[in-house]
Short mmCIF file of C-alpha atoms and ligand atoms in Angstrom, two decimals:
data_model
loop_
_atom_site.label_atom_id
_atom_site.label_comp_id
_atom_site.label_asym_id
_atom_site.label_seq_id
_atom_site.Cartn_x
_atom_site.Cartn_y
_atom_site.Cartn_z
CA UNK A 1 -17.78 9.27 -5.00
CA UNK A 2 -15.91 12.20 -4.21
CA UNK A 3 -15.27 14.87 -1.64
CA UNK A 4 -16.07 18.05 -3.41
CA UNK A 5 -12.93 20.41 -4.36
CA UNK A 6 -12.63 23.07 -1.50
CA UNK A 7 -13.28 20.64 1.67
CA UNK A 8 -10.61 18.33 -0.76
CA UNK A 9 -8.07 21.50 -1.12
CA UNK A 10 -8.06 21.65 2.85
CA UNK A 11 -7.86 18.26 3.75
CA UNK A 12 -4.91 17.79 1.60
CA UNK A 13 -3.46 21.20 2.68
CA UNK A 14 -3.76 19.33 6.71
CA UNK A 15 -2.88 16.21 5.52
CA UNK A 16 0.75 18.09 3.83
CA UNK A 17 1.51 20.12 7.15
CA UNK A 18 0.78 17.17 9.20
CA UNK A 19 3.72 14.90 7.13
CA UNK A 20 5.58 17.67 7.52
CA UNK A 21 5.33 18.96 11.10
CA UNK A 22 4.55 15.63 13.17
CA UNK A 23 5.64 12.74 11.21
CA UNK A 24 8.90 13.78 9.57
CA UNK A 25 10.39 14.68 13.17
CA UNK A 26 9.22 11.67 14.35
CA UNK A 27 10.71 9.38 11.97
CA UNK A 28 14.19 8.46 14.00
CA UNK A 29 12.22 7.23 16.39
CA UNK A 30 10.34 5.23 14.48
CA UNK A 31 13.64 3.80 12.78
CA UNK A 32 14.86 3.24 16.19
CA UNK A 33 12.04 1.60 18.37
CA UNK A 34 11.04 -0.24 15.05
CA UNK A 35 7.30 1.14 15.74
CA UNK A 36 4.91 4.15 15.23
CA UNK A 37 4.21 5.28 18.30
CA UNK A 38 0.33 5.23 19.38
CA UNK A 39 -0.35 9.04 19.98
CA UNK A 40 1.10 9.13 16.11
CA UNK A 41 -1.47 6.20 14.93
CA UNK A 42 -3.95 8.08 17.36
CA UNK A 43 -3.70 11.18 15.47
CA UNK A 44 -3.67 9.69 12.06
CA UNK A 45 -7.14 8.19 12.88
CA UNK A 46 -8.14 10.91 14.25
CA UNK A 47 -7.52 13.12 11.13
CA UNK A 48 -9.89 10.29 9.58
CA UNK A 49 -6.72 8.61 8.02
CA UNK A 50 -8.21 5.39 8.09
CA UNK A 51 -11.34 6.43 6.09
CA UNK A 52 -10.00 8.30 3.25
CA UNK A 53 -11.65 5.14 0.94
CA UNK A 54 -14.77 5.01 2.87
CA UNK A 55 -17.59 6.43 1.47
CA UNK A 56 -19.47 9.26 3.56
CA UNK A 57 -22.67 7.48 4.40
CA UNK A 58 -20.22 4.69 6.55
CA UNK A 59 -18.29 7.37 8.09
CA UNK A 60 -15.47 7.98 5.96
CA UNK A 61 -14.16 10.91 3.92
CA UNK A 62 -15.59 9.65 0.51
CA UNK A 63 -12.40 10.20 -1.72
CA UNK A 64 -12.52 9.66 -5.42
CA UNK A 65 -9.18 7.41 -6.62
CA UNK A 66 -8.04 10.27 -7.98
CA UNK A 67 -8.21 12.28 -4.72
CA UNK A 68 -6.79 9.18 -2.47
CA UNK A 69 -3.94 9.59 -4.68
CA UNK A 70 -3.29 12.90 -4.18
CA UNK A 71 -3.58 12.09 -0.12
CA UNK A 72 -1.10 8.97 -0.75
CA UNK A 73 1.30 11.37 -2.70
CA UNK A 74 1.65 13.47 0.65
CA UNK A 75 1.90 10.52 3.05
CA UNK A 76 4.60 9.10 0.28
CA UNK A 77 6.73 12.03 1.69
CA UNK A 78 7.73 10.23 4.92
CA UNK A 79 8.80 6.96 6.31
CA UNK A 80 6.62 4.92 4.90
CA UNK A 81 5.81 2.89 8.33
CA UNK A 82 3.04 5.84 8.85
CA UNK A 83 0.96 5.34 5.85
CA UNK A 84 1.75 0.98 6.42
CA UNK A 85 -0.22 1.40 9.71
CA UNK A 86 -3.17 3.05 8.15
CA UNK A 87 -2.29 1.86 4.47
CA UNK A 88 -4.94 -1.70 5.20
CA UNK A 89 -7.79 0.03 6.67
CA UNK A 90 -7.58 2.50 3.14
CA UNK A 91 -7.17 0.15 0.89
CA UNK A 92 -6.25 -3.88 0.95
CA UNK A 93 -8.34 -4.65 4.48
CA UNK A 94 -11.03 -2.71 3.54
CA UNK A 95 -12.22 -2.66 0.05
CA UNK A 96 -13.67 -6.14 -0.89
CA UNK A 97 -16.06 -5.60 2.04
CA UNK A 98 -16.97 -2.22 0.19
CA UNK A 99 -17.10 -3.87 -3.61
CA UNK A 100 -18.69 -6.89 -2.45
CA UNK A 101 -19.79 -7.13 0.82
CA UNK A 102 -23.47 -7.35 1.71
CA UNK A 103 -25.45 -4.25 2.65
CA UNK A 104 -25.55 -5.78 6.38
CA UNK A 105 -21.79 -6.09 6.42
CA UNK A 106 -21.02 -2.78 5.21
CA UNK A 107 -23.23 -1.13 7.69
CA UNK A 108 -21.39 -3.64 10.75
CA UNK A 109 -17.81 -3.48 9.53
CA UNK A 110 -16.69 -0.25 7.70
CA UNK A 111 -17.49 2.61 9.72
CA UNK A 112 -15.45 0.37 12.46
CA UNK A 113 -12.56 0.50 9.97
CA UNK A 114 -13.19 4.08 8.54
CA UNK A 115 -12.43 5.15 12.46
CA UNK A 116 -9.73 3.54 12.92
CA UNK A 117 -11.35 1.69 16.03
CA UNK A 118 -11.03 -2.07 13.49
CA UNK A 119 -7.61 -2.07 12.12
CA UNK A 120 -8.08 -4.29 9.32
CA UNK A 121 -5.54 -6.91 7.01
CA UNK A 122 -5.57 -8.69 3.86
CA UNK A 123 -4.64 -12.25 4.02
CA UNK A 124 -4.15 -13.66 0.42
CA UNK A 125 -0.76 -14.70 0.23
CA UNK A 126 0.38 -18.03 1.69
CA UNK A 127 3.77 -19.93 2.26
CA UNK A 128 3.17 -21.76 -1.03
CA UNK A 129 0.92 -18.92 -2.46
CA UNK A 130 2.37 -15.57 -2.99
CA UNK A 131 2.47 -14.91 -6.76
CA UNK A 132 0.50 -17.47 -7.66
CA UNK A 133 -2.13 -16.36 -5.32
CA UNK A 134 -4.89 -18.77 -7.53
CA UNK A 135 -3.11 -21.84 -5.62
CA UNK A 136 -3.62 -21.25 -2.07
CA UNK A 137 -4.74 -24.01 0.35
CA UNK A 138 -5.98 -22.76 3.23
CA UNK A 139 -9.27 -24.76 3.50
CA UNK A 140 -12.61 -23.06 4.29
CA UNK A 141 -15.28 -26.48 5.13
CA UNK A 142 -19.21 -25.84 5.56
CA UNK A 143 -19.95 -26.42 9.04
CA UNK A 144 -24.03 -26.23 9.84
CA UNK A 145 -23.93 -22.40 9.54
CA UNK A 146 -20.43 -21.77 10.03
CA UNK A 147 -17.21 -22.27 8.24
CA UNK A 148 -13.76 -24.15 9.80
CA UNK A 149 -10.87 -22.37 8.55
CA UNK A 150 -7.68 -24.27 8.88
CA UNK A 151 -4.34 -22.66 7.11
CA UNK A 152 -1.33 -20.17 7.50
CA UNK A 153 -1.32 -16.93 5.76
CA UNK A 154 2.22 -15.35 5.53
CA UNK A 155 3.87 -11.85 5.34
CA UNK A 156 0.86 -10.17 6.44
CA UNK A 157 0.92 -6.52 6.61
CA UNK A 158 -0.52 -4.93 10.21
CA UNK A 159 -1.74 -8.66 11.65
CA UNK A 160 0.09 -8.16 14.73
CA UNK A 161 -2.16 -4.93 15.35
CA UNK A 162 -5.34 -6.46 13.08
CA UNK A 163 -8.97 -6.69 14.77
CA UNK A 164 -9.60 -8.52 11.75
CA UNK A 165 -9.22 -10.09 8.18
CA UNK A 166 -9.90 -10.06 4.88
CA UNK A 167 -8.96 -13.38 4.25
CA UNK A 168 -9.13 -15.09 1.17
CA UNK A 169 -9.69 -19.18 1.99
CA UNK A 170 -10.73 -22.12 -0.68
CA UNK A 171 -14.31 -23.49 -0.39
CA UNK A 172 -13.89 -25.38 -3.32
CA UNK A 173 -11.87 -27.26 -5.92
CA UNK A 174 -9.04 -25.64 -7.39
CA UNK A 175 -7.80 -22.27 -9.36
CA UNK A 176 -9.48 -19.31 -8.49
CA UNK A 177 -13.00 -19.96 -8.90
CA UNK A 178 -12.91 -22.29 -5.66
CA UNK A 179 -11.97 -19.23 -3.55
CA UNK A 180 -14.11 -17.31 -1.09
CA UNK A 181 -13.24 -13.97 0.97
CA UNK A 182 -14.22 -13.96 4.40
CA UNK A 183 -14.32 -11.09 7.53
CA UNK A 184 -12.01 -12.81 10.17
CA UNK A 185 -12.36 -11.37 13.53
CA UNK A 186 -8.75 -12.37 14.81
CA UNK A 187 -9.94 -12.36 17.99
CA UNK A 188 -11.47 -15.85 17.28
CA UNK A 189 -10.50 -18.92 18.90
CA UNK A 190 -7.87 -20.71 16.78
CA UNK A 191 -6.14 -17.72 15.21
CA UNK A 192 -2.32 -17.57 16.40
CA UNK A 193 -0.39 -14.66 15.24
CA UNK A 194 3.55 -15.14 14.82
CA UNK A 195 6.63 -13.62 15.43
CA UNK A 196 6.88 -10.14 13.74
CA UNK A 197 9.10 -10.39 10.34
CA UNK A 198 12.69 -8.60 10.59
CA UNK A 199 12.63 -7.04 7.28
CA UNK A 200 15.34 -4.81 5.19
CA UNK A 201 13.58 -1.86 5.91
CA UNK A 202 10.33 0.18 6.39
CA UNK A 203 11.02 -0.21 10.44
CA UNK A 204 8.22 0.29 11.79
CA UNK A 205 5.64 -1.74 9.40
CA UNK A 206 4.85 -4.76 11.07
CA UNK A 207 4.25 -8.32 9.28
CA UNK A 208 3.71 -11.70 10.40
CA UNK A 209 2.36 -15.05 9.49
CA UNK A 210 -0.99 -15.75 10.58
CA UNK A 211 -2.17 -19.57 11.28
CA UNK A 212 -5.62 -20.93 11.83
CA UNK A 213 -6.89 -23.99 12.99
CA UNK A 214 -10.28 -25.06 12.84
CA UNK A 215 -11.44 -21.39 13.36
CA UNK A 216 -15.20 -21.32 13.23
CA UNK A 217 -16.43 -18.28 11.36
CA UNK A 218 -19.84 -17.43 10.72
CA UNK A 219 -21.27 -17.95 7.03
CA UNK A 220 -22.71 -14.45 7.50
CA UNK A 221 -18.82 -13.56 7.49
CA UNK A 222 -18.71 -14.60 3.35
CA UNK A 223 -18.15 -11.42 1.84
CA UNK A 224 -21.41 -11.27 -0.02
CA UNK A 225 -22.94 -14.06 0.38
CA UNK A 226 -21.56 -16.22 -2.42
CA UNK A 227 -18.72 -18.79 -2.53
CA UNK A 228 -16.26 -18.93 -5.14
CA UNK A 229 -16.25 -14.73 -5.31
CA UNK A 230 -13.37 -14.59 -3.64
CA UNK A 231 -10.19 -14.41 -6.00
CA UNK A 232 -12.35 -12.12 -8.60
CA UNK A 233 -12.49 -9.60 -5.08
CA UNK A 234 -8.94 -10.06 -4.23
CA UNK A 235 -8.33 -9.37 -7.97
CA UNK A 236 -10.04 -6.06 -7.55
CA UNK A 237 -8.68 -4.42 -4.32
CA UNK A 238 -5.07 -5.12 -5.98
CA UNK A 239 -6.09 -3.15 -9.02
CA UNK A 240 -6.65 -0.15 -6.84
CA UNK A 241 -4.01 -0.80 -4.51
CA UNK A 242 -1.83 -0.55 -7.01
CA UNK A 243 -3.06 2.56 -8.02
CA UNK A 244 -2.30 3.84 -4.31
CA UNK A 245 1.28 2.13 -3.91
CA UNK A 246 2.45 3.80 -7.19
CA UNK A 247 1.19 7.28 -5.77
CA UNK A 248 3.06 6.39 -2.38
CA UNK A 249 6.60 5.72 -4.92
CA UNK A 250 6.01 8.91 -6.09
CA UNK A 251 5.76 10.73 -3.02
CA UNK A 252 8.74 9.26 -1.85
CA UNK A 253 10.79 9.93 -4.88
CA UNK A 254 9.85 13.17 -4.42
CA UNK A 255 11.10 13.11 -0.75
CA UNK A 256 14.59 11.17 -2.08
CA UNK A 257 14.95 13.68 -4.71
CA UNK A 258 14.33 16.85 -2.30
CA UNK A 259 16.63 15.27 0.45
CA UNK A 260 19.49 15.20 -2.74
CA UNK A 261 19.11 18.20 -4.18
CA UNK A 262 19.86 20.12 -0.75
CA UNK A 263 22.47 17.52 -0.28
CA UNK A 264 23.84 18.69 -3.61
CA UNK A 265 23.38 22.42 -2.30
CA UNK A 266 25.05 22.30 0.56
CA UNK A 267 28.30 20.10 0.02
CA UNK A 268 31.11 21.27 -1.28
CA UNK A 269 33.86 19.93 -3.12
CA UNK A 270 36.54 20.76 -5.88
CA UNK A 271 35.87 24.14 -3.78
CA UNK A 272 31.72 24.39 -5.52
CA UNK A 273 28.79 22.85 -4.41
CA UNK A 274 28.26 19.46 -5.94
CA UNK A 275 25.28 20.49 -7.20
CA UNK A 276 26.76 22.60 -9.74
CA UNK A 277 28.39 19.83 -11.58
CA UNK A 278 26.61 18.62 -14.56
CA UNK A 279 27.32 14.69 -13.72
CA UNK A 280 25.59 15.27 -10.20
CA UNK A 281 22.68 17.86 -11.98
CA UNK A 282 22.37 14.51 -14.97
CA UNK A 283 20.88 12.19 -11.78
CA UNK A 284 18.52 14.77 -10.18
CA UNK A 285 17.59 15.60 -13.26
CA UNK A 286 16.87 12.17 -14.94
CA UNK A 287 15.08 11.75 -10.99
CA UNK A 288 12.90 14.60 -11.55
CA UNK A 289 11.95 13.61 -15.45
CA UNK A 290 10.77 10.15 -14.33
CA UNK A 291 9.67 11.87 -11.04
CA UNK A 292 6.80 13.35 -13.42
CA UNK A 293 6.09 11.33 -15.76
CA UNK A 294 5.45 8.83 -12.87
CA UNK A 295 2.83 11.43 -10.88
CA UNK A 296 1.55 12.55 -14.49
CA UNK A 297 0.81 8.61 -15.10
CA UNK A 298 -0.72 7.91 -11.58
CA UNK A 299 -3.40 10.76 -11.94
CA UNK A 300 -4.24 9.38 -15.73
CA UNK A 301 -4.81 5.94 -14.21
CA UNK A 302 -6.31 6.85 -11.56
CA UNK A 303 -8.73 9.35 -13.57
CA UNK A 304 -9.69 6.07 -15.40
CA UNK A 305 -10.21 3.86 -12.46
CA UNK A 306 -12.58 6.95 -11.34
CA UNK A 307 -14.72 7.11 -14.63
CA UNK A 308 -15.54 3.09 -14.43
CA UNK A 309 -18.78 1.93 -12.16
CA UNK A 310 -17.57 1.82 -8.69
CA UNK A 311 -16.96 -1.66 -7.58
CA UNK A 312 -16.32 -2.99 -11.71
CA UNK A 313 -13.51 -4.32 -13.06
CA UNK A 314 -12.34 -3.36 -16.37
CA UNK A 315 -9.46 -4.92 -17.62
CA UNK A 316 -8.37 -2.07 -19.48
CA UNK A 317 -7.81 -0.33 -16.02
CA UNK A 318 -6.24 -3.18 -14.44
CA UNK A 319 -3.84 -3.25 -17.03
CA UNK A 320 -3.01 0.48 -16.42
CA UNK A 321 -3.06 0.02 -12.94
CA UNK A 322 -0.26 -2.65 -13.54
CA UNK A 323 1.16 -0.40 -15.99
CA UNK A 324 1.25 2.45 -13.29
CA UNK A 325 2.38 0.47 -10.51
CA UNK A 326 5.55 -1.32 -12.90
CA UNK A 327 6.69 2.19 -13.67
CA UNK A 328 6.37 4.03 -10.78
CA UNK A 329 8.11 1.53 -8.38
CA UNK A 330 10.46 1.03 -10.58
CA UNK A 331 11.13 4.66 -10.96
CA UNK A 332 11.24 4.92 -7.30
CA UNK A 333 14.18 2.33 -6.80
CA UNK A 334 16.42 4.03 -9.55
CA UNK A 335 15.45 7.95 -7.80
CA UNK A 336 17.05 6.22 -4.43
CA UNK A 337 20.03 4.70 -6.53
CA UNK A 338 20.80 8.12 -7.52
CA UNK A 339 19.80 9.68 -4.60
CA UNK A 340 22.78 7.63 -2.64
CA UNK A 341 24.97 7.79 -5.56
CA UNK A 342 24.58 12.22 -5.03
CA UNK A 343 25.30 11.66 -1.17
CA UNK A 344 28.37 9.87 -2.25
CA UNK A 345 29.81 7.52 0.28
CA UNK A 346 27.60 9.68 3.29
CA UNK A 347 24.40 7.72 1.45
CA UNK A 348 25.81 4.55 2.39
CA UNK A 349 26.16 5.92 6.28
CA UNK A 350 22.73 5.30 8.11
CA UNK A 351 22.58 8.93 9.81
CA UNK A 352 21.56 10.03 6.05
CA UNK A 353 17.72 9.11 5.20
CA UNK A 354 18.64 8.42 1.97
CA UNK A 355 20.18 5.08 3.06
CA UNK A 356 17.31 4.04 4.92
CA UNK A 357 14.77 5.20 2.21
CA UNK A 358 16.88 3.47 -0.17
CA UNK A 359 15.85 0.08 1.65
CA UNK A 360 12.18 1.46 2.53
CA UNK A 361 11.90 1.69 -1.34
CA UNK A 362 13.23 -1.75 -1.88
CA UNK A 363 9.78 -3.21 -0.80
CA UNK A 364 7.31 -1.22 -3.54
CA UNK A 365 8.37 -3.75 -6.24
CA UNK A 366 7.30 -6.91 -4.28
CA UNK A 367 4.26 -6.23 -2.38
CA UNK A 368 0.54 -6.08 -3.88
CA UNK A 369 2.32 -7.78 -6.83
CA UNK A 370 5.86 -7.97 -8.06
CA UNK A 371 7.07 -6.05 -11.28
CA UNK A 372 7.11 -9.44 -12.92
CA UNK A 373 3.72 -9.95 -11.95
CA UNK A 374 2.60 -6.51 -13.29
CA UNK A 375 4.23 -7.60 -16.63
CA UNK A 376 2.21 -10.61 -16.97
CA UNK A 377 -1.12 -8.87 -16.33
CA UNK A 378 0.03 -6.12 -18.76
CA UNK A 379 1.39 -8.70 -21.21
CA UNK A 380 -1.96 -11.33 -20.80
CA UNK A 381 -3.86 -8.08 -21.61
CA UNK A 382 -1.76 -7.59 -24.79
CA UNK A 383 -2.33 -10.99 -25.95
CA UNK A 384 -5.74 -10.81 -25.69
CA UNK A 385 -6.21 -7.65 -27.84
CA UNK A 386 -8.65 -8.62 -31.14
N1 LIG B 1 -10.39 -7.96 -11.71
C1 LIG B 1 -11.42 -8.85 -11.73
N2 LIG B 1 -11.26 -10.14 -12.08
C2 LIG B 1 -10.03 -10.55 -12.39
C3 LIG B 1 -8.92 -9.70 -12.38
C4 LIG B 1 -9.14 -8.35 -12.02
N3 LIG B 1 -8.13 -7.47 -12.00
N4 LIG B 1 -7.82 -10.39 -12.73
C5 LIG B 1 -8.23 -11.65 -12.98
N5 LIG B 1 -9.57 -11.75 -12.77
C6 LIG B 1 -10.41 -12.92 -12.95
C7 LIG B 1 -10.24 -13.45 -14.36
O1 LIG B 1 -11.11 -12.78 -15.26
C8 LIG B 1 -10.60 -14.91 -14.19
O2 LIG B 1 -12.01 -15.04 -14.17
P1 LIG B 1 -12.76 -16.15 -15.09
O3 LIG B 1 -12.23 -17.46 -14.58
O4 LIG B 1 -14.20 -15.92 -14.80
O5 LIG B 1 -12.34 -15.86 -16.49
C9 LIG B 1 -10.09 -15.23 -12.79
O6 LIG B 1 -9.99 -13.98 -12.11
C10 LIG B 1 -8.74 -15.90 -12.81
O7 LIG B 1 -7.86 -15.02 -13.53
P2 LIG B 1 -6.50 -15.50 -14.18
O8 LIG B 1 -6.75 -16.77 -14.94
O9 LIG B 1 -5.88 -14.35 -14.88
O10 LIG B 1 -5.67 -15.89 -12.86
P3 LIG B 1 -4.20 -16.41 -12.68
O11 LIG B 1 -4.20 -17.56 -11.75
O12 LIG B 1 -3.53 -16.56 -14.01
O13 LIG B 1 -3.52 -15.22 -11.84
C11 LIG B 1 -2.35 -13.18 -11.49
C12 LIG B 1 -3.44 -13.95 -12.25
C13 LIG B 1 -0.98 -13.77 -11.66
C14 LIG B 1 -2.42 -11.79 -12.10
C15 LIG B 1 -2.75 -13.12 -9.99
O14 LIG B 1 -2.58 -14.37 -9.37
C16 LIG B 1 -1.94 -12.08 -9.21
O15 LIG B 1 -2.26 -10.89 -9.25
N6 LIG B 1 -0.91 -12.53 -8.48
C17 LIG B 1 -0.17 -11.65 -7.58
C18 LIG B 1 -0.81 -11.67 -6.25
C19 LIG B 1 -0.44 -10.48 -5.46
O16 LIG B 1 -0.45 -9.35 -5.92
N7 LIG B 1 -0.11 -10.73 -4.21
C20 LIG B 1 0.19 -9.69 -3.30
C21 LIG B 1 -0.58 -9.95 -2.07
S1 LIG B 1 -1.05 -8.53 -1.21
S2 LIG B 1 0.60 -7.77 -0.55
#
């Protein structure tokens, strides 16, 4: 799947002028009233935002990886609260139903979510479940044709404005072969959505827990059909959500580093611009190596991921996807280091974005797995080499 190369060129060439004319200015006001305002979201859908993933036949855009990357790179540029809001319905919320969803729950639930009309979540990760994500308790219990879902689901990403769930819920014994994924309409009786989360940064994003209590959900709702699928789906939508977080750290190291070198341009002291000192020119240009290798490492990856059957898992690609996502968010947090170490003591002020994308930043090394988390699926892979 793939949107063919011109109507690609001037999507991406909207998508760029877009970041750059509506959402930049309208990031203060996002950092301020802790919330994208809906004419923004509005817009975002209506560019088809939502669908980038999608495949054309269920009303999306049909993106390859590859392409999606290049989209995420652009969004990257900006506070990263925009691409949160549509970041589910693109990737996390959406793509187990596309793997491995049934024909009949394609058809029902993804051109909903390419529109933007179903804003979608991913609930994996639990109170006592986050790395771990094999040990999570929320119960899933036959009921005639139904199921009764009874657990809590924490830290989820766009539940307070989710029409539904990708929730991941244990049908079985344990590990991950007693887990099922299930569509969760959250309008259903017995969901409760909590407070939102006051985070470090990313204002704007919204999280909360999510609990259930003896929420009946229809069987049809398994995502294909089959219990115990569940983890092996989860599994998969992290690969490639990986994939799309690293090409979001290197959009906004690209944003940090622009935002310091005309820092370094315009201030002046020892009577020259600081950007005419070698010690200042060593960070942005250490920023700017890693910078590229980090871009030139998300397209190889996601080149891979694009060559595979759609909907496989390879564990080769996994383990570059881990690979890709341990460098690249790492390489983000030490551009933003640098970035407030060029600003001097105005990075540490909160007028400069560098201070607040320093903190936005902070985030890309916990969610969709933490750097030690990517190490262990890289390092597992190792091991297992003949
Ligand atoms: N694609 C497909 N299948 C996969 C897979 C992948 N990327 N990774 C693992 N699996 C399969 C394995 O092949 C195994 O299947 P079999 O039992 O048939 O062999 C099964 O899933 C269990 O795998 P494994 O034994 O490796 O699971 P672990 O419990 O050791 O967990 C980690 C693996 C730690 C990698 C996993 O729990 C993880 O990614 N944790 C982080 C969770 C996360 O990212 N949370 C963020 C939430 S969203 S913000």
């Amino acid at each position: 799947m793939a949107l063919d190369q011109d109507t690609f060129d001037l999507l991406k060439d909207t998508v760029r002028r877009f970041v750059r004319e509506r959402l930049v200015p309208a990031e203060d006001a996002v950092e301020e009233h802790d919330d994208v305002p809906p004419d923004i979201l509005q817009d975002m859908k209506d560019l088809g935002l939502c669908g980038v993933s999608i495949p054309e036949e269920y009303g999306g855009l049909g993106l390859s990886m590859a392409q999606e990357c290049e989209v995420a790179y652009e969004l990257g540029q900006t506070a990263l609260a925009f691409r949160s809001a549509v970041g589910t319905n693109i990737g996390i919320g959406s793509q187990g139903i596309l793997m491995d969803g049934t024909p009949a729950q394609k058809a029902e639930y993804l051109p909903r979510i390419a529109s933007g009309e179903l804003i979608m979540s991913f609930a994996l990760t639990e109170p006592d479940a986050g790395s771990d994500a094999a040990s999570l308790k929320t119960r899933a219990v036959a009921d005639g044709s139904d199921y009764l879902l009874s657990g809590s689901k924490r830290y989820i990403t766009n539940a307070p404005r989710a029409g539904g769930f990708t929730l991941m819920a244990r049908t079985g014994g344990a590990g991950a072969s007693g887990i099922s994924a299930f569509i969760v309409p959250a309008t259903l009786p017995g969901i409760t959505i909590g407070k939102p989360d006051r985070k470090m940064g990313q204002r704007g994003t919204k999280t909360c827990d999510v609990f259930l209590d003896q929420v009946r959900v229809p069987a049809a709702n398994l995502i294909g059909g089959e219990p115990g699928k569940g983890f092996k789906t989860a599994m998969k939508v992290l690969d490639r959500g990986r994939l799309h977080i690293s090409a979001i750290a290197c959009g906004m190291a690209r944003r940090i580093l622009d935002v310091s070198i005309a820092y370094a341009q315009n201030r002046k002291q020892f009577g020259s611009r600081i950007g005419d000192f070698q010690l200042v020119q060593a960070m942005l240009a250490d920023s700017q190596a890693e910078l590229l290798a980090g871009w030139a490492l998300v397209r190889e990856t996601a080149r891979a991921y694009d060559a595979k059957p759609p909907g496989a898992s390879d564990p080769d690609v996994s383990m570059q996807a881990s690979c890709t996502k341990l460098f690249t968010t790492e390489m983000v947090g030490r551009v933003a280091d640098r970035g407030v170490q060029v600003h001097g003591g105005a990075g540490y002020m909160n007028e400069y974005k560098v201070e607040r994308f320093y903190r936005d930043v902070r985030l890309l090394r916990l969610y969709e797995g933490t750097s030690q988390i990517q190490q262990l699926v890289i390092g597992k892979h190792l091991m297992r080499a003949p």
